[in-house]
Amino acid sequence: MGTLKLGRNRLAAVAGALALVSSSFILQTTSSSAASGRVLVIDSEFNHKTLDPQREFEDGGNMMDRAIYDTLLTFKGNDASKPVPSIALSYNSNADSTVYTFHLRKAARFSDGTPLTSADVVYSYGRLKNIQGNPSSLMAGLTATAPDKYTVIITADQPDTAVPVKVAGPEFGIVNSKMVAAHGGYALVGADTKDKAENFLNTTSAGSGPYMLSKFSLTTEVDLIANPKYWGKQPAYSKIVIRNVTQAVQALDVQKGVANIALDLSPKQTDSLSGVNVTAGVSTTVWFLYSNANPTISSVTSDPNFQSAVRYALNYSDLTAFAGKGSIQAAGIIPSAFQGSLKPADATKQNIALAKADLAKTAYKGEPIGLRYWGGGAWEGISFDDFATVISSQLAAVGINLKLEPTPVGDALTTYRNGTDTMGLWFWGPDWPDSSNYSQNFGPGKKVGLRAGWAASAAPEITKLINAVAIESDPKKRAAQYRQFQLDLNANSPFIPLIQSPAILVSTKSVIGIATNPIWKVNLTELK
Amino acid sequence: MRKNPDSPIRQPLAVIGVTILTIWILIAIFAPLIAPSNPIAQNYGQLLPPNSHNWFGTDSVGRDVLSRVIYGARITLPLSMMLVILAMLVGTVIGAIAGYFGGWIDAALMRFTDVVLAFPGIILAMAVAAALGAELRNAVFAVVLVAWPTYARLVRGLILSSKNADYVTSSRLLGASTTRALFVDLRPNISGPVFVLAALEAGNGMLLLSGLSFLGLGARPPSAEWGAMVSAGANNFDKWWLAVFPGLAILTAVLAFNFLGDALRDILDPRTAKALRE
């Protein structure tokens, strides 16, 4: 899973109750702070594990770090396809997309007043690469150098057209190298053991963004305050309070005005709200089912006929109806907003007769097949329990007997990542907004492919296609290759793309400029 | 002053308890005949409020809540009774051994009992259920694990107060074995209070079991289990019917067990009965 909610609902329930109790205090805080500046209260189901930009890899952390740390390039509003200048005023690349040169602005300052230079960029990127944390793969094959104080060159081992969108991600947030190094930071090879700056970065801002961290928690509340030394225009809110609150309480809070923004409501939950703004769209989160292709895990799920039976047994229109307004069927594993995504006409359609015929070719005799998922979890308003229940019911209609295995997220992720589950229900949010994120993860022998027991040697044609698209610099050819990659996946792979979830943001009328973004959900710095 | 407290007729709460429990048992037995639809079939619109077709409304995947409440009785009632019986058996055996043999056996068993009692019940049950995995079977085991010490302490006390009684000593002098002393001579004296405790604890057991399901550590989807249904309702505050009806089912069943336990105590516990007569 690319971006995964790790906060437990049960813990969030407690936090939600506390949030209700403390709502009056928040209101008081809001009104008292209003004299010096506006306070924004956001309800969210926490999933961040850290705010160290080079370690965080969840969208909750993305949202917070986007406000604290600047990047070379960034995105505006809900458009995550076109990087725009941020610390880098401009950039250019060579013809085969192996060398990128970024020209930095000279006015940028960290929150302690230190000038931001290319040395900080190189340090941050080196730390990202060498820490070997969750997002380190983003720097795989890339090397950053600084020929002068305000120029950064990124060299790729092989053509990589995704570099501009990658460096816009919060994982590429630029830290104050001197400050971080003074507090245990290490950016060279060996940083995986020598870097000790995470705790420091969870308590102190070392960025140049519009906000600074003033309170940190993984379970209750994160507070951001405006950076008085920000090099750009001061943000509209002097303080942002982000609280860990369950979906149900979020609906109450935003309706009452206790919270200004609710991040995790489902379309159905918004139906009963009034007097609020609902921003609805299609998320880039793709939900998928997989049927483990490793015969040692299951001789049944690894049978391509069984995988095909599952694929054709599902009623995709009912799945999108279940997910609610805004949801669409995922025609392929690459979401609709990205280059090379499949058209709705290419999507798999339910065919019960074909599903039964394929199932009859297998040795399956109706025994229960375990479907592992995050028990009690929800993402973008979709409950894993409910979704799995609907899928189970649809597959039962053709004779596939699923045994639902709701599992606490930590344990579920462990077995998922170990590739030991017979079937799994998960979602994938883009680590970087480019189709390469999918070809580099969902192929045979790739990260998610291996989780689904899909060995590198399983589909040589698809592997060949993945290797070809990785070095293709012509956008049209790349798009065609991505389409073919997905058609191949839909025809013969352990993956069954299900839906793209709806993207719903609910805000009070006072909040202006809110837009959903696939990387950081909301750009806090754009809010008015 | 009550003249005949042994008569259930004189105890309206007992009658209410027995009636409610009987109704629930009948509902559980005849669920397939009573329920309007299959409890796991997604036949209706999602989150429909109570209406003429779905008297208790529908849930988030379009299942009939009434049918699920009815079928929920088939899970919750038998499992509650099973866990009470298991806890009673385990606790009675341990308490009897500790009380009868005394010495280091008593000390060891009672310190172990104290250790279990020292944990808050729900926390220990959660830890056990979480460690074993989310399954009703594991939840029942977890509840038994936290419920037996109450029986053990009660039985130990009863055995200690009776084991040196003349009738027991006489029986041993006549050559009765330890087993005979425990099962023939002492059992009649402890069975009454143990049954009373079991009836009173049945409600607690049901609450604990439902609590584990509420926390996602009991029933697996798509099982119709009352605690899990209340949990689903808690995620949709404005859809009141999701939590209210299974909640009422738990409330009435627990209340019935408590009324029944009180009545049994009045009947089987001579000291309470005597106090009532006075």
Tab-separated table of C-alpha atoms in Angstrom, chain A residues 8-10 20 247-249 252 268-269 272 321-323 373 385-387 389-390 392-393 403-406 411, chain B residues 40-42 46-47 60-61 63 130 134-135 213-217 219-222 231 234-239:
chain	number	residue	atom	x	y	z
A	8	ARG	CA	-6.481	2.433	14.824
A	9	ASN	CA	-10.158	3.223	14.804
A	10	ARG	CA	-10.518	2.110	18.380
A	20	LEU	CA	-16.071	16.006	22.066
A	247	GLN	CA	-15.568	9.699	11.147
A	248	ALA	CA	-18.825	9.831	13.067
A	249	VAL	CA	-17.528	12.531	15.399
A	252	LEU	CA	-20.885	16.113	14.264
A	268	LYS	CA	-23.388	8.904	2.795
A	269	GLN	CA	-22.260	10.749	5.890
A	272	SER	CA	-27.335	14.487	6.393
A	321	ALA	CA	-22.713	2.283	-5.749
A	322	PHE	CA	-21.661	0.931	-2.377
A	323	ALA	CA	-18.703	3.331	-2.221
A	373	TYR	CA	-8.039	-6.952	5.296
A	385	ASP	CA	-15.440	-4.514	6.873
A	386	ASP	CA	-18.390	-3.409	4.776
A	387	PHE	CA	-16.487	-3.527	1.501
A	389	THR	CA	-18.744	-8.094	3.143
A	390	VAL	CA	-20.117	-6.847	-0.171
A	392	SER	CA	-17.863	-11.795	-0.189
A	393	SER	CA	-21.562	-11.723	-1.000
A	403	LYS	CA	-13.715	-16.464	4.932
A	404	LEU	CA	-13.368	-12.850	5.980
A	405	GLU	CA	-10.298	-12.237	8.114
A	406	PRO	CA	-10.494	-8.732	9.594
A	411	ASP	CA	-0.774	-7.553	11.724
B	40	ILE	CA	-26.417	-11.633	5.585
B	41	ALA	CA	-28.252	-11.034	2.323
B	42	GLN	CA	-27.756	-7.538	0.959
B	46	GLN	CA	-28.143	1.021	2.304
B	47	LEU	CA	-28.927	2.726	5.602
B	60	SER	CA	-24.528	0.073	5.682
B	61	VAL	CA	-24.502	-2.769	3.145
B	63	ARG	CA	-29.038	-5.923	5.219
B	130	ALA	CA	-6.401	-9.791	20.454
B	134	ALA	CA	-10.721	-11.994	16.178
B	135	GLU	CA	-12.979	-15.038	16.514
B	213	SER	CA	-17.329	-7.918	19.477
B	214	PHE	CA	-17.946	-4.175	19.730
B	215	LEU	CA	-14.183	-3.717	19.826
B	216	GLY	CA	-13.738	-5.926	16.780
B	217	LEU	CA	-12.317	-8.819	18.781
B	219	ALA	CA	-17.628	-11.911	15.786
B	220	ARG	CA	-16.280	-11.745	12.241
B	221	PRO	CA	-18.227	-10.126	9.456
B	222	PRO	CA	-20.751	-10.954	8.156
B	231	SER	CA	-20.221	-1.064	16.890
B	234	ALA	CA	-21.408	3.810	16.636
B	235	ASN	CA	-19.758	4.682	13.325
B	236	ASN	CA	-23.016	6.197	12.086
B	237	PHE	CA	-24.369	8.332	14.897
B	238	ASP	CA	-27.127	9.805	12.810
B	239	LYS	CA	-28.407	6.361	11.760
